[in-house]
Amino acid sequence: MHLTKSDIENLERKKRLNIINSVSGIKPANLIGTKSKEGQSNVAIFSSVIHLGSDPALLGFITRPTGEVPRHTYENIKETGFYSINHVPTTIADKAHFTSAKVDRQVSEFERCGLTEEYLNDFHAPFVQESSLKIGLSLKEELPIKINGTIMIIGQIEELIIPDEAVDDKGYIDLSLYNTAGISGLNTYYSLHPVASFPYARPNKIPDFGT
Amino acid sequence: MHLTKSDIENLERKKRLNIINSVSGIKPANLIGTKSKEGQSNVAIFSSVIHLGSDPALLGFITRPTGEVPRHTYENIKETGFYSINHVPTTIADKAHFTSAKVDRQVSEFERCGLTEEYLNDFHAPFVQESSLKIGLSLKEELPIKINGTIMIIGQIEELIIPDEAVDDKGYIDLSLYNTAGISGLNTYYSLHPVASFPYARPNKIPDFGT
């Protein structure tokens, strides 16, 4: 299949959504936990969490601003300045997936989807107990992406919880040990299996690839 | 393991790099192909490609600006306005990985790493022949991320090549069929296996999770 820009524009909307949401490759499955000032908790799945830097330790994710559709995650982050990012294990992919349903603000997706709120170290936002790797972040920057009206939310890592068994002494984390899931498109979940690890690529260490 | 912000700041640099580069979850493995005005081709691995929108079809990726270290991918995109994004199959993870070695600008990583340049439809930038899913993009926006001096490069999809067998009539793409790889941290490659697919999450279709 070879599609040009105009072929893509002329695709039926749902088919375009499915295709274009898949072409970036595998996406990480994360649940973002927040709590409003009034104490209403919220959790929602996001596949757009991205590493931005290690020092300071920064992660980004993409959202739409609140417009016709309310965006509880975004509103709570703006209100309080704090949120959590929690890896989704494949064992709870169904519960995680249905957090994307648009429910009323006074309904907590934790309860509706059978997930458990967890509070650690007086951190304002709830973590997801069923998740093995949990990150508490503070909001640092909101970056408007003018070309399509989305926003990149940038946060700094304040708290980081990793199971001891999943990280080795060099700091390598095995994502398969706790069944961390990937997502393709809008609704297909993948399990991850490590197949190869290579050293830092120094120019004088490039193998002879027979060229 | 529980690390606070100051624990992270006090980690040994390499260990911090490895840990923080892993905590966002799985990352997509993509090769970005470019060609300078003078005709020098370049290909480099990136794990930061992200879906930004479907209409228009936009992808982003994160890079550093050219400073002390030359950034050939970034320079070529700025010079010509075009680049390609190509999925990395696990079968060429080794070759893809070593494209990250800093070689002189007159050396093509295609040749050095045993990868094959492919030109399609008079598109300026080279595609990677060994890749099954290939995307040609035009530069639309450069978004400076001031907090750490990185840049998000935003491009629109101009050409999209997907193997017919990997996409169904709804537009779902099976990433496992052509062994598309994921990356954790800086150097571990994962294979992907679909485990579950769920319908669009309508509020009245949330399963009873026993709550």
XYZ file of C-alpha atoms in Angstrom, chain B residues 33-148:
116
model
C 16.924 9.072 6.477
C 18.092 12.410 5.080
C 20.248 13.766 2.259
C 22.146 17.039 2.233
C 21.799 19.563 -0.610
C 25.150 18.296 -1.858
C 23.749 14.787 -2.090
C 25.390 13.229 0.994
C 22.984 10.697 2.497
C 22.615 10.058 6.222
C 20.626 7.648 8.351
C 20.333 7.590 12.142
C 18.279 5.753 14.740
C 15.746 7.678 16.841
C 13.529 6.377 19.645
C 11.558 9.612 20.079
C 9.147 9.551 17.116
C 5.652 10.434 18.334
C 2.174 10.631 16.811
C 0.808 14.190 16.933
C -2.313 14.049 14.811
C -4.103 12.277 11.972
C -5.669 15.162 10.029
C -3.281 16.587 9.003
C -1.071 13.517 9.513
C 1.742 14.788 11.733
C 4.663 13.090 13.479
C 7.210 14.654 15.817
C 10.646 13.656 17.061
C 13.088 15.132 19.540
C 16.633 16.181 18.689
C 19.289 18.499 20.005
C 20.260 21.533 17.959
C 23.661 21.582 16.288
C 26.145 22.850 18.843
C 29.523 21.412 19.764
C 28.399 18.114 18.272
C 27.238 18.190 14.634
C 23.734 16.807 14.064
C 23.633 15.685 10.453
C 19.989 14.589 10.520
C 18.857 17.970 11.838
C 21.126 19.918 9.473
C 19.906 17.995 6.416
C 16.247 18.453 7.376
C 16.765 22.195 7.837
C 18.635 22.413 4.529
C 16.202 20.439 2.395
C 12.876 20.286 4.265
C 12.483 16.527 3.780
C 13.225 13.309 5.685
C 12.061 9.731 5.957
C 11.038 7.683 8.996
C 11.485 3.925 8.628
C 10.463 1.201 11.103
C 13.377 -0.929 12.337
C 12.709 -4.671 12.141
C 14.399 -6.678 14.923
C 16.370 -8.490 12.194
C 18.462 -5.348 11.535
C 18.546 -3.989 15.110
C 22.361 -4.301 15.170
C 22.861 -2.273 11.986
C 20.256 0.286 13.069
C 21.850 0.653 16.518
C 25.297 1.477 15.175
C 23.985 4.322 13.004
C 24.135 6.299 16.260
C 27.951 6.302 16.159
C 29.302 9.752 15.367
C 31.035 9.379 12.009
C 32.323 12.125 9.706
C 29.702 13.894 7.618
C 31.161 12.568 4.332
C 30.613 9.004 5.553
C 27.113 7.629 4.886
C 25.815 5.490 7.733
C 23.922 3.544 5.090
C 27.201 2.230 3.757
C 29.020 2.036 7.085
C 26.218 0.016 8.710
C 25.223 -2.198 5.785
C 21.853 -0.577 5.090
C 20.448 0.122 1.616
C 19.305 3.550 0.359
C 16.064 3.490 -1.563
C 14.498 6.370 -3.522
C 10.761 6.453 -4.231
C 8.510 8.818 -6.202
C 11.232 11.482 -6.612
C 11.114 12.060 -2.841
C 14.313 13.895 -1.857
C 15.257 11.882 1.239
C 16.381 8.261 1.089
C 14.224 5.495 2.561
C 15.695 2.365 4.168
C 15.109 -0.612 1.881
C 15.343 -3.118 4.757
C 12.429 -1.407 6.505
C 8.888 -2.592 5.813
C 6.983 0.556 6.826
C 8.423 3.775 5.376
C 7.199 7.341 5.722
C 8.275 10.397 3.733
C 7.770 13.710 5.568
C 8.069 17.425 4.927
C 9.270 19.718 7.723
C 6.405 21.816 9.123
C 7.628 23.256 12.405
C 10.565 23.355 14.778
C 9.444 23.660 18.366
C 12.164 24.681 20.855
C 11.828 22.996 24.252
C 13.476 25.715 26.303
C 13.656 23.852 29.586
C 16.452 21.603 28.319
